[in-house]
Every structure is written in C-alpha cells, then in structure tokens.
C-alpha cells in the first residue's frame, strides 16, 4: 500500500511540475494534463457520436444549419483561439441545450433556437460555447477528473430527448459524450464563458444586450419547470440573476452593435412553422407511453402530414405500426425515416428489428451494422452477435456479445449468457 501511495505521489508531482500551461483566453497559469493536440483529437473523435446520441442533425431545413455555422464562424474568427477547427451544427432535439467539445466542436438544439429572438442572442449562446472550447474548460475538467481518479464516462451515452423509450437504444454507446464534458462546468467557468463570450460578440459587431436578454429568458424559463426539463440546458448552464446583472454591466460598457432580428426570424421561419407538428409528435409519444395507441396514431399522422421531411415523425409511425404487428408497414415507415436522414443511427435499429420479425436476417444484419457504423449500441451488437452465431462465425459472435455485455440491463445479461454458451461450446 505504501508503494502504491509513493507511486501516486510521484505521478501527481510530475503532473504538477509539467502540466501547467497558460490559458489562451484569460492569460492565467493553469494545470492541464491534456495538450492542445489531444483536445482537437478528442473533439474530432467524439463529435459525431455525441451528435448521434442526442438526436442527430436537424435536416428539415439545411439552410438553418448554414446560417448557424456562419454566425459561429464569424465569432470564432475573433476568438482567442481562431486556429481551432470550429464546427457548428443544429441537432434534431427538442430539449433547449447547446454544448461544446474540446477543440471547438459545438452543437445547438433546435429546441433552443426557437426560444431565441434575434441573431445577437444566438451569438451570445455560440460565443459562450466558443469560450468553453477556447479557454480549455473541457481539458481542465479532464485534468481534475484524472487527479481525483474520477474520470469521464466510457460508455452509456444517454439519448437526451424526451422520448425515454427510444433513449434506451443508445444505452451502451461507446465513447465520451458531450454531456460528460459540459456537466462538469463550475460557476467560475460559466461566468468566464459569459464574460469573454460578450467580448467576442462585441468584436464581431453584435449588440451585447443580446447576452442580457438571453440570460433573462433563461431565468424566466427556469422558474416552475419540471426536474427533467431542468436537467437539460440548465444543469450545465445554470441561470441566475447574478449572471443577468453581470452581463448587464458588461453590455453597458460596450453599447451598440447589431441585433439582426429580421435575419434571425427568417432563418428559423420553417422551424417555427413546424412547432405545432413537433408538439403533436411529443404528445403522440406521451399517448403511446400511456398505451393510448389510437390517439398516438392520430397525432403521428397529423405531424407527418404537416412536415413529411421530418424523419422523427416517420420513425414514430413505424413504431406504431410495429406495435400493431404490421411489420411490413413498420419497415416501410422506417425506410421513409432513413430516406429523410440516412446519417442517423436509430431508424436502422428499428428497421433491423422489423426485418428480424419478417424473417429477413441478412437485411436485418445490414441495418444493425449500419447503425453500429454511426453509433455503437448494445442492442445492435447483440443482434449482430446472434446473426454471427447463427452463421457459425464463433469469433465474430464473441466479439459482438462482448460489446453488448458492457454495462447493465437485460441486454447485457443476455449477452453474458450467450458468451457463456459459446465458451462451453468451445470448451
């Protein structure tokens, strides 16, 4: 035990001696065990799976993604780390949230965009997230986690939507999710992101009053909300009157700049037009969870008719068809969802399950494999293990079942049982 303590002390001492670096935003000296190159690599590695696990990209109006990226890049160019490979995407997620991974990989949910009034408020959100990346807040949290032997999630990226049944499909996703990084931000880092985010707004020509209005909106929205709703944006970006006042003081020192309300409202026009359809979708999910399937179908049909480009609506129709044991209808609906967005993992999982019921093992395996290419999950790994086992590929079956056995839950238990069976057969 003394030897272990001695080794730990030596490692910690070495880290403290060699791990100090200058924060590129604040100019202060800080401990960091992660190099800038490692930051970029982590962001690149985790950006796609983090998007997948939180709804995938919003595809109904591609121009909105272009608009948000343009605003983000405008701010990134005047940041303290303009050399980072910044990216900005809109996620197809109803929860009001935004996040940044190390290395400048940033996302904002459509559920937050509809709460904003103008481009300066969008700039306040994106500027805030840019600071988290530029000031190396994610790297700081990883350093603290390493020294405290806490670490970050290695598995179990949760799907941050209000569709809890569908969320189960993402259990066992491999990798560090965006939520693991953002949930660790402390009050000091949040205030720092507010302060320098406003500086970036001013440098880019935006009215910093947008940051004041943004925080006022968040404080108002946080009042009387449910615990689940509060677990979203406000869990990692807690609003407070203190932040409102701090933003107001900084804005008063830098008056002027553009708000660009007309431009912003034009950019989100399609999204706002579709809000009633998304509301029908959420209500349909609730009705389905309460086993009121006729009402769920009525609402799902209404949503699809209002916006046939939305893959979530087709996916819901497929789930309702599957509940009624119409697997052909379910597979067709899931195919429509895939056609609307072929780069999202979840409809492939659902269609694969429908194909299994239709006794189409090759088609099912192809869908499960495609879903794994987009986001590895326990359920797809398990079914691919079954497929390999049925086709006599013992080594591949073991590989997939080992993946599916990670974590807890019924799928993990079933995978462990399959592994025992294979070991006995090989034994």
GROMACS .gro file of C-alpha atoms in nm:
model
  427
    1UNK     CA    1   0.000   0.000   0.000
    2UNK     CA    2   0.287   0.238   0.084
    3UNK     CA    3   0.442   0.162  -0.254
    4UNK     CA    4   0.116   0.250  -0.432
    5UNK     CA    5   0.093   0.576  -0.240
    6UNK     CA    6   0.453   0.657  -0.332
    7UNK     CA    7   0.388   0.589  -0.700
    8UNK     CA    8   0.073   0.800  -0.692
    9UNK     CA    9   0.264   1.084  -0.526
   10UNK     CA   10   0.540   1.068  -0.787
   11UNK     CA   11   0.287   1.072  -1.073
   12UNK     CA   12   0.098   1.363  -0.918
   13UNK     CA   13   0.419   1.557  -0.853
   14UNK     CA   14   0.530   1.505  -1.212
   15UNK     CA   15   0.193   1.620  -1.339
   16UNK     CA   16   0.203   1.933  -1.127
   17UNK     CA   17   0.558   2.005  -1.239
   18UNK     CA   18   0.500   1.960  -1.610
   19UNK     CA   19   0.129   2.016  -1.663
   20UNK     CA   20   0.100   2.392  -1.616
   21UNK     CA   21   0.002   2.599  -1.917
   22UNK     CA   22  -0.123   2.949  -1.991
   23UNK     CA   23  -0.496   2.980  -2.051
   24UNK     CA   24  -0.520   3.131  -2.401
   25UNK     CA   25  -0.830   3.332  -2.306
   26UNK     CA   26  -0.758   3.460  -1.955
   27UNK     CA   27  -0.377   3.458  -1.965
   28UNK     CA   28  -0.359   3.286  -1.627
   29UNK     CA   29  -0.143   2.984  -1.550
   30UNK     CA   30  -0.345   2.664  -1.504
   31UNK     CA   31  -0.285   2.294  -1.458
   32UNK     CA   32  -0.363   2.085  -1.765
   33UNK     CA   33  -0.260   1.729  -1.844
   34UNK     CA   34  -0.404   1.749  -2.194
   35UNK     CA   35  -0.218   1.906  -2.485
   36UNK     CA   36  -0.394   2.125  -2.743
   37UNK     CA   37  -0.338   1.848  -2.997
   38UNK     CA   38  -0.512   1.599  -2.767
   39UNK     CA   39  -0.803   1.840  -2.725
   40UNK     CA   40  -0.854   1.859  -3.100
   41UNK     CA   41  -0.826   1.482  -3.136
   42UNK     CA   42  -1.086   1.422  -2.864
   43UNK     CA   43  -1.325   1.670  -3.020
   44UNK     CA   44  -1.287   1.510  -3.362
   45UNK     CA   45  -1.335   1.162  -3.219
   46UNK     CA   46  -1.641   1.241  -3.008
   47UNK     CA   47  -1.827   1.495  -3.223
   48UNK     CA   48  -2.019   1.252  -3.443
   49UNK     CA   49  -2.114   1.001  -3.170
   50UNK     CA   50  -2.219   1.287  -2.944
   51UNK     CA   51  -2.447   1.417  -3.217
   52UNK     CA   52  -2.587   1.071  -3.282
   53UNK     CA   53  -2.662   1.010  -2.915
   54UNK     CA   54  -2.850   1.340  -2.889
   55UNK     CA   55  -3.085   1.320  -3.186
   56UNK     CA   56  -2.868   1.354  -3.494
   57UNK     CA   57  -2.855   1.657  -3.717
   58UNK     CA   58  -3.162   1.864  -3.800
   59UNK     CA   59  -3.228   1.802  -4.170
   60UNK     CA   60  -3.568   1.956  -4.250
   61UNK     CA   61  -3.416   2.296  -4.334
   62UNK     CA   62  -3.045   2.267  -4.428
   63UNK     CA   63  -3.024   2.645  -4.469
   64UNK     CA   64  -3.067   2.684  -4.094
   65UNK     CA   65  -2.752   2.479  -4.036
   66UNK     CA   66  -2.565   2.701  -4.281
   67UNK     CA   67  -2.689   3.015  -4.107
   68UNK     CA   68  -2.591   2.894  -3.758
   69UNK     CA   69  -2.248   2.784  -3.879
   70UNK     CA   70  -2.190   3.122  -4.045
   71UNK     CA   71  -2.272   3.307  -3.722
   72UNK     CA   72  -2.049   3.070  -3.526
   73UNK     CA   73  -1.755   3.105  -3.764
   74UNK     CA   74  -1.788   3.485  -3.751
   75UNK     CA   75  -1.743   3.470  -3.374
   76UNK     CA   76  -1.471   3.204  -3.389
   77UNK     CA   77  -1.257   3.424  -3.614
   78UNK     CA   78  -1.239   3.693  -3.343
   79UNK     CA   79  -1.187   3.449  -3.055
   80UNK     CA   80  -0.862   3.397  -2.868
   81UNK     CA   81  -0.807   3.066  -3.050
   82UNK     CA   82  -0.916   3.128  -3.410
   83UNK     CA   83  -0.694   2.842  -3.528
   84UNK     CA   84  -0.915   2.570  -3.376
   85UNK     CA   85  -1.113   2.361  -3.631
   86UNK     CA   86  -1.451   2.502  -3.525
   87UNK     CA   87  -1.773   2.339  -3.638
   88UNK     CA   88  -2.132   2.436  -3.554
   89UNK     CA   89  -2.432   2.210  -3.610
   90UNK     CA   90  -2.804   2.213  -3.530
   91UNK     CA   91  -2.929   1.896  -3.362
   92UNK     CA   92  -3.275   1.748  -3.407
   93UNK     CA   93  -3.351   1.765  -3.038
   94UNK     CA   94  -3.642   1.932  -2.861
   95UNK     CA   95  -3.451   1.995  -2.538
   96UNK     CA   96  -3.319   2.355  -2.506
   97UNK     CA   97  -2.946   2.297  -2.496
   98UNK     CA   98  -2.609   2.378  -2.650
   99UNK     CA   99  -2.268   2.228  -2.586
  100UNK     CA  100  -1.903   2.240  -2.682
  101UNK     CA  101  -1.647   1.961  -2.701
  102UNK     CA  102  -1.274   2.027  -2.669
  103UNK     CA  103  -1.124   2.152  -2.992
  104UNK     CA  104  -1.415   2.375  -3.095
  105UNK     CA  105  -1.684   2.120  -3.184
  106UNK     CA  106  -2.013   2.290  -3.098
  107UNK     CA  107  -2.381   2.198  -3.127
  108UNK     CA  108  -2.711   2.373  -3.055
  109UNK     CA  109  -3.050   2.204  -3.037
  110UNK     CA  110  -3.348   2.319  -3.242
  111UNK     CA  111  -3.532   2.330  -2.906
  112UNK     CA  112  -3.312   2.621  -2.801
  113UNK     CA  113  -3.320   2.805  -3.133
  114UNK     CA  114  -3.697   2.859  -3.111
  115UNK     CA  115  -3.654   3.029  -2.772
  116UNK     CA  116  -3.419   3.295  -2.909
  117UNK     CA  117  -3.542   3.621  -3.058
  118UNK     CA  118  -3.256   3.751  -3.270
  119UNK     CA  119  -2.907   3.686  -3.403
  120UNK     CA  120  -2.736   3.862  -3.115
  121UNK     CA  121  -2.894   3.613  -2.873
  122UNK     CA  122  -2.771   3.328  -3.094
  123UNK     CA  123  -2.428   3.492  -3.092
  124UNK     CA  124  -2.444   3.501  -2.711
  125UNK     CA  125  -2.508   3.125  -2.699
  126UNK     CA  126  -2.239   3.038  -2.953
  127UNK     CA  127  -1.989   3.286  -2.809
  128UNK     CA  128  -2.038   3.130  -2.467
  129UNK     CA  129  -1.970   2.782  -2.606
  130UNK     CA  130  -1.668   2.906  -2.804
  131UNK     CA  131  -1.516   3.030  -2.478
  132UNK     CA  132  -1.561   2.685  -2.321
  133UNK     CA  133  -1.354   2.546  -2.608
  134UNK     CA  134  -1.104   2.832  -2.638
  135UNK     CA  135  -1.040   2.854  -2.262
  136UNK     CA  136  -0.983   2.478  -2.248
  137UNK     CA  137  -1.258   2.422  -1.991
  138UNK     CA  138  -1.307   2.064  -2.106
  139UNK     CA  139  -0.936   1.995  -2.069
  140UNK     CA  140  -0.942   2.145  -1.719
  141UNK     CA  141  -1.226   1.917  -1.616
  142UNK     CA  142  -1.049   1.612  -1.759
  143UNK     CA  143  -0.739   1.710  -1.561
  144UNK     CA  144  -0.936   1.742  -1.237
  145UNK     CA  145  -1.106   1.410  -1.306
  146UNK     CA  146  -0.772   1.240  -1.366
  147UNK     CA  147  -0.616   1.371  -1.045
  148UNK     CA  148  -0.923   1.278  -0.841
  149UNK     CA  149  -0.949   0.938  -1.009
  150UNK     CA  150  -1.299   1.030  -1.121
  151UNK     CA  151  -1.263   1.021  -1.498
  152UNK     CA  152  -1.538   1.051  -1.755
  153UNK     CA  153  -1.798   0.811  -1.888
  154UNK     CA  154  -1.652   0.545  -2.114
  155UNK     CA  155  -1.992   0.405  -2.203
  156UNK     CA  156  -2.359   0.473  -2.163
  157UNK     CA  157  -2.413   0.792  -2.362
  158UNK     CA  158  -2.776   0.876  -2.294
  159UNK     CA  159  -3.002   0.999  -2.567
  160UNK     CA  160  -3.102   1.347  -2.448
  161UNK     CA  161  -3.456   1.360  -2.575
  162UNK     CA  162  -3.792   1.344  -2.407
  163UNK     CA  163  -3.858   1.007  -2.577
  164UNK     CA  164  -3.745   0.782  -2.293
  165UNK     CA  165  -3.832   0.453  -2.466
  166UNK     CA  166  -3.618   0.544  -2.766
  167UNK     CA  167  -3.347   0.664  -2.530
  168UNK     CA  168  -3.286   0.303  -2.436
  169UNK     CA  169  -3.145   0.235  -2.780
  170UNK     CA  170  -2.843   0.448  -2.700
  171UNK     CA  171  -2.755   0.267  -2.380
  172UNK     CA  172  -2.410   0.121  -2.420
  173UNK     CA  173  -2.293   0.370  -2.679
  174UNK     CA  174  -1.916   0.369  -2.669
  175UNK     CA  175  -1.718   0.687  -2.608
  176UNK     CA  176  -1.720   1.008  -2.406
  177UNK     CA  177  -2.037   1.207  -2.468
  178UNK     CA  178  -2.074   1.582  -2.481
  179UNK     CA  179  -2.280   1.572  -2.163
  180UNK     CA  180  -1.987   1.420  -1.974
  181UNK     CA  181  -1.781   1.727  -2.054
  182UNK     CA  182  -2.040   2.001  -2.016
  183UNK     CA  183  -2.196   1.876  -1.692
  184UNK     CA  184  -1.871   1.943  -1.507
  185UNK     CA  185  -1.853   2.319  -1.570
  186UNK     CA  186  -1.846   2.517  -1.247
  187UNK     CA  187  -1.981   2.864  -1.173
  188UNK     CA  188  -1.639   3.022  -1.230
  189UNK     CA  189  -1.616   2.873  -1.578
  190UNK     CA  190  -1.974   2.972  -1.660
  191UNK     CA  191  -1.912   3.333  -1.559
  192UNK     CA  192  -1.586   3.326  -1.753
  193UNK     CA  193  -1.771   3.198  -2.061
  194UNK     CA  194  -2.029   3.476  -2.020
  195UNK     CA  195  -1.763   3.747  -1.986
  196UNK     CA  196  -1.541   3.652  -2.277
  197UNK     CA  197  -1.838   3.543  -2.487
  198UNK     CA  198  -1.962   3.901  -2.465
  199UNK     CA  199  -1.616   4.022  -2.568
  200UNK     CA  200  -1.636   3.802  -2.877
  201UNK     CA  201  -1.983   3.939  -2.953
  202UNK     CA  202  -1.853   4.296  -2.939
  203UNK     CA  203  -1.552   4.213  -3.156
  204UNK     CA  204  -1.784   4.055  -3.414
  205UNK     CA  205  -2.012   4.361  -3.416
  206UNK     CA  206  -2.308   4.226  -3.215
  207UNK     CA  207  -2.506   4.415  -2.953
  208UNK     CA  208  -2.406   4.259  -2.617
  209UNK     CA  209  -2.755   4.337  -2.491
  210UNK     CA  210  -2.843   4.008  -2.659
  211UNK     CA  211  -2.649   3.828  -2.384
  212UNK     CA  212  -2.853   4.012  -2.121
  213UNK     CA  213  -3.183   3.921  -2.286
  214UNK     CA  214  -3.066   3.561  -2.322
  215UNK     CA  215  -2.997   3.520  -1.950
  216UNK     CA  216  -3.324   3.694  -1.861
  217UNK     CA  217  -3.507   3.445  -2.082
  218UNK     CA  218  -3.331   3.152  -1.916
  219UNK     CA  219  -3.409   3.276  -1.565
  220UNK     CA  220  -3.776   3.314  -1.658
  221UNK     CA  221  -3.790   2.973  -1.824
  222UNK     CA  222  -3.623   2.801  -1.529
  223UNK     CA  223  -3.898   2.911  -1.292
  224UNK     CA  224  -4.152   2.639  -1.227
  225UNK     CA  225  -4.007   2.389  -1.474
  226UNK     CA  226  -4.003   2.014  -1.416
  227UNK     CA  227  -3.694   1.834  -1.292
  228UNK     CA  228  -3.647   1.657  -1.627
  229UNK     CA  229  -3.660   1.986  -1.814
  230UNK     CA  230  -3.412   2.144  -1.573
  231UNK     CA  231  -3.171   1.854  -1.628
  232UNK     CA  232  -3.116   1.976  -1.984
  233UNK     CA  233  -2.962   2.313  -2.057
  234UNK     CA  234  -2.981   2.446  -1.704
  235UNK     CA  235  -2.800   2.152  -1.544
  236UNK     CA  236  -2.479   2.256  -1.718
  237UNK     CA  237  -2.559   2.625  -1.772
  238UNK     CA  238  -2.744   2.726  -1.450
  239UNK     CA  239  -2.918   3.061  -1.496
  240UNK     CA  240  -2.921   3.318  -1.218
  241UNK     CA  241  -3.000   3.682  -1.158
  242UNK     CA  242  -2.629   3.722  -1.077
  243UNK     CA  243  -2.544   3.627  -1.435
  244UNK     CA  244  -2.809   3.867  -1.567
  245UNK     CA  245  -2.659   4.156  -1.369
  246UNK     CA  246  -2.303   4.067  -1.465
  247UNK     CA  247  -2.400   4.058  -1.832
  248UNK     CA  248  -2.587   4.388  -1.798
  249UNK     CA  249  -2.277   4.559  -1.654
  250UNK     CA  250  -2.056   4.430  -1.935
  251UNK     CA  251  -2.311   4.526  -2.200
  252UNK     CA  252  -2.333   4.880  -2.061
  253UNK     CA  253  -1.959   4.919  -2.115
  254UNK     CA  254  -1.992   4.823  -2.483
  255UNK     CA  255  -2.314   4.976  -2.621
  256UNK     CA  256  -2.416   4.942  -2.984
  257UNK     CA  257  -2.382   4.665  -3.236
  258UNK     CA  258  -2.638   4.476  -3.440
  259UNK     CA  259  -2.927   4.256  -3.324
  260UNK     CA  260  -3.030   4.125  -3.671
  261UNK     CA  261  -3.378   4.022  -3.563
  262UNK     CA  262  -3.521   4.010  -3.916
  263UNK     CA  263  -3.237   3.788  -4.037
  264UNK     CA  264  -3.277   3.551  -3.744
  265UNK     CA  265  -3.654   3.525  -3.773
  266UNK     CA  266  -3.618   3.449  -4.144
  267UNK     CA  267  -3.364   3.177  -4.066
  268UNK     CA  268  -3.591   2.999  -3.815
  269UNK     CA  269  -3.916   3.057  -4.008
  270UNK     CA  270  -3.950   2.692  -4.115
  271UNK     CA  271  -3.866   2.569  -3.768
  272UNK     CA  272  -4.126   2.798  -3.613
  273UNK     CA  273  -4.384   2.692  -3.870
  274UNK     CA  274  -4.326   2.328  -3.773
  275UNK     CA  275  -4.359   2.381  -3.398
  276UNK     CA  276  -4.719   2.262  -3.389
  277UNK     CA  277  -4.611   1.941  -3.565
  278UNK     CA  278  -4.331   1.885  -3.313
  279UNK     CA  279  -4.584   1.945  -3.034
  280UNK     CA  280  -4.811   1.680  -3.188
  281UNK     CA  281  -4.511   1.447  -3.203
  282UNK     CA  282  -4.432   1.496  -2.834
  283UNK     CA  283  -4.796   1.442  -2.741
  284UNK     CA  284  -4.805   1.128  -2.957
  285UNK     CA  285  -4.504   0.991  -2.769
  286UNK     CA  286  -4.683   1.060  -2.441
  287UNK     CA  287  -5.001   0.892  -2.566
  288UNK     CA  288  -4.801   0.589  -2.678
  289UNK     CA  289  -4.630   0.563  -2.338
  290UNK     CA  290  -4.978   0.561  -2.184
  291UNK     CA  291  -5.086   0.287  -2.431
  292UNK     CA  292  -5.338   0.521  -2.593
  293UNK     CA  293  -5.240   0.399  -2.939
  294UNK     CA  294  -5.535   0.539  -3.132
  295UNK     CA  295  -5.459   0.890  -3.008
  296UNK     CA  296  -5.088   0.839  -3.072
  297UNK     CA  297  -5.160   0.737  -3.431
  298UNK     CA  298  -5.391   1.035  -3.487
  299UNK     CA  299  -5.124   1.275  -3.366
  300UNK     CA  300  -4.844   1.100  -3.556
  301UNK     CA  301  -5.046   1.112  -3.880
  302UNK     CA  302  -5.111   1.481  -3.822
  303UNK     CA  303  -4.741   1.550  -3.767
  304UNK     CA  304  -4.632   1.360  -4.080
  305UNK     CA  305  -4.891   1.539  -4.292
  306UNK     CA  306  -4.772   1.877  -4.162
  307UNK     CA  307  -4.400   1.806  -4.220
  308UNK     CA  308  -4.320   1.493  -4.425
  309UNK     CA  309  -3.947   1.582  -4.433
  310UNK     CA  310  -3.906   1.515  -4.059
  311UNK     CA  311  -3.757   1.167  -4.003
  312UNK     CA  312  -3.870   1.155  -3.639
  313UNK     CA  313  -4.234   1.157  -3.750
  314UNK     CA  314  -4.186   0.862  -3.987
  315UNK     CA  315  -3.992   0.677  -3.720
  316UNK     CA  316  -4.282   0.720  -3.477
  317UNK     CA  317  -4.525   0.590  -3.737
  318UNK     CA  318  -4.303   0.286  -3.781
  319UNK     CA  319  -4.303   0.220  -3.408
  320UNK     CA  320  -4.682   0.241  -3.401
  321UNK     CA  321  -4.708   0.001  -3.696
  322UNK     CA  322  -4.476  -0.240  -3.516
  323UNK     CA  323  -4.691  -0.216  -3.204
  324UNK     CA  324  -4.986  -0.325  -3.418
  325UNK     CA  325  -4.774  -0.617  -3.551
  326UNK     CA  326  -4.771  -0.473  -3.904
  327UNK     CA  327  -4.401  -0.530  -3.966
  328UNK     CA  328  -4.420  -0.458  -4.339
  329UNK     CA  329  -4.579  -0.123  -4.263
  330UNK     CA  330  -4.325  -0.060  -3.990
  331UNK     CA  331  -4.030  -0.137  -4.219
  332UNK     CA  332  -4.172   0.095  -4.485
  333UNK     CA  333  -4.213   0.379  -4.235
  334UNK     CA  334  -3.860   0.330  -4.102
  335UNK     CA  335  -3.736   0.335  -4.462
  336UNK     CA  336  -3.901   0.676  -4.505
  337UNK     CA  337  -3.721   0.796  -4.192
  338UNK     CA  338  -3.390   0.667  -4.329
  339UNK     CA  339  -3.452   0.835  -4.665
  340UNK     CA  340  -3.513   1.165  -4.484
  341UNK     CA  341  -3.187   1.130  -4.288
  342UNK     CA  342  -2.962   0.836  -4.384
  343UNK     CA  343  -2.695   0.956  -4.138
  344UNK     CA  344  -2.889   0.886  -3.816
  345UNK     CA  345  -2.846   0.553  -3.637
  346UNK     CA  346  -3.184   0.495  -3.474
  347UNK     CA  347  -3.416   0.415  -3.768
  348UNK     CA  348  -3.167   0.149  -3.882
  349UNK     CA  349  -3.201  -0.022  -3.543
  350UNK     CA  350  -3.580  -0.012  -3.561
  351UNK     CA  351  -3.591  -0.134  -3.922
  352UNK     CA  352  -3.345  -0.411  -3.837
  353UNK     CA  353  -3.579  -0.526  -3.561
  354UNK     CA  354  -3.872  -0.521  -3.806
  355UNK     CA  355  -3.671  -0.723  -4.060
  356UNK     CA  356  -3.596  -0.981  -3.789
  357UNK     CA  357  -3.968  -1.021  -3.733
  358UNK     CA  358  -4.017  -1.056  -4.109
  359UNK     CA  359  -3.755  -1.335  -4.119
  360UNK     CA  360  -3.513  -1.129  -4.326
  361UNK     CA  361  -3.189  -1.193  -4.135
  362UNK     CA  362  -2.948  -1.055  -4.396
  363UNK     CA  363  -3.141  -0.728  -4.430
  364UNK     CA  364  -3.166  -0.703  -4.051
  365UNK     CA  365  -2.792  -0.760  -4.007
  366UNK     CA  366  -2.713  -0.496  -4.269
  367UNK     CA  367  -2.923  -0.241  -4.081
  368UNK     CA  368  -2.773  -0.330  -3.744
  369UNK     CA  369  -2.424  -0.297  -3.893
  370UNK     CA  370  -2.505   0.042  -4.044
  371UNK     CA  371  -2.640   0.160  -3.710
  372UNK     CA  372  -2.316   0.043  -3.546
  373UNK     CA  373  -2.115   0.240  -3.800
  374UNK     CA  374  -2.300   0.552  -3.690
  375UNK     CA  375  -2.324   0.481  -3.316
  376UNK     CA  376  -2.226   0.152  -3.149
  377UNK     CA  377  -2.506   0.031  -2.920
  378UNK     CA  378  -2.568  -0.272  -2.704
  379UNK     CA  379  -2.881  -0.376  -2.888
  380UNK     CA  380  -2.727  -0.375  -3.237
  381UNK     CA  381  -2.414  -0.550  -3.109
  382UNK     CA  382  -2.633  -0.818  -2.950
  383UNK     CA  383  -2.834  -0.884  -3.267
  384UNK     CA  384  -2.517  -0.893  -3.477
  385UNK     CA  385  -2.377  -1.143  -3.230
  386UNK     CA  386  -2.685  -1.359  -3.278
  387UNK     CA  387  -2.651  -1.333  -3.656
  388UNK     CA  388  -2.283  -1.434  -3.643
  389UNK     CA  389  -2.365  -1.721  -3.408
  390UNK     CA  390  -2.640  -1.849  -3.638
  391UNK     CA  391  -2.396  -1.838  -3.930
  392UNK     CA  392  -2.125  -2.030  -3.747
  393UNK     CA  393  -1.886  -1.736  -3.702
  394UNK     CA  394  -1.792  -1.801  -3.341
  395UNK     CA  395  -1.515  -1.540  -3.312
  396UNK     CA  396  -1.727  -1.260  -3.451
  397UNK     CA  397  -2.018  -1.364  -3.229
  398UNK     CA  398  -1.791  -1.345  -2.923
  399UNK     CA  399  -1.668  -1.003  -3.032
  400UNK     CA  400  -2.021  -0.863  -3.063
  401UNK     CA  401  -2.151  -1.024  -2.745
  402UNK     CA  402  -1.854  -0.883  -2.553
  403UNK     CA  403  -1.954  -0.537  -2.673
  404UNK     CA  404  -2.319  -0.597  -2.582
  405UNK     CA  405  -2.223  -0.730  -2.238
  406UNK     CA  406  -2.077  -0.394  -2.132
  407UNK     CA  407  -2.279  -0.211  -1.871
  408UNK     CA  408  -2.600  -0.318  -1.702
  409UNK     CA  409  -2.951  -0.412  -1.810
  410UNK     CA  410  -3.128  -0.703  -1.971
  411UNK     CA  411  -2.931  -0.684  -2.297
  412UNK     CA  412  -2.602  -0.708  -2.108
  413UNK     CA  413  -2.729  -1.008  -1.911
  414UNK     CA  414  -2.848  -1.182  -2.229
  415UNK     CA  415  -2.512  -1.116  -2.396
  416UNK     CA  416  -2.326  -1.258  -2.097
  417UNK     CA  417  -2.541  -1.572  -2.118
  418UNK     CA  418  -2.456  -1.607  -2.488
  419UNK     CA  419  -2.086  -1.571  -2.409
  420UNK     CA  420  -2.108  -1.849  -2.151
  421UNK     CA  421  -2.286  -2.067  -2.406
  422UNK     CA  422  -2.014  -2.005  -2.666
  423UNK     CA  423  -1.738  -2.074  -2.414
  424UNK     CA  424  -1.899  -2.405  -2.320
  425UNK     CA  425  -1.932  -2.500  -2.685
  426UNK     CA  426  -1.569  -2.414  -2.749
  427UNK     CA  427  -1.456  -2.577  -2.441
   0.00000   0.00000   0.00000
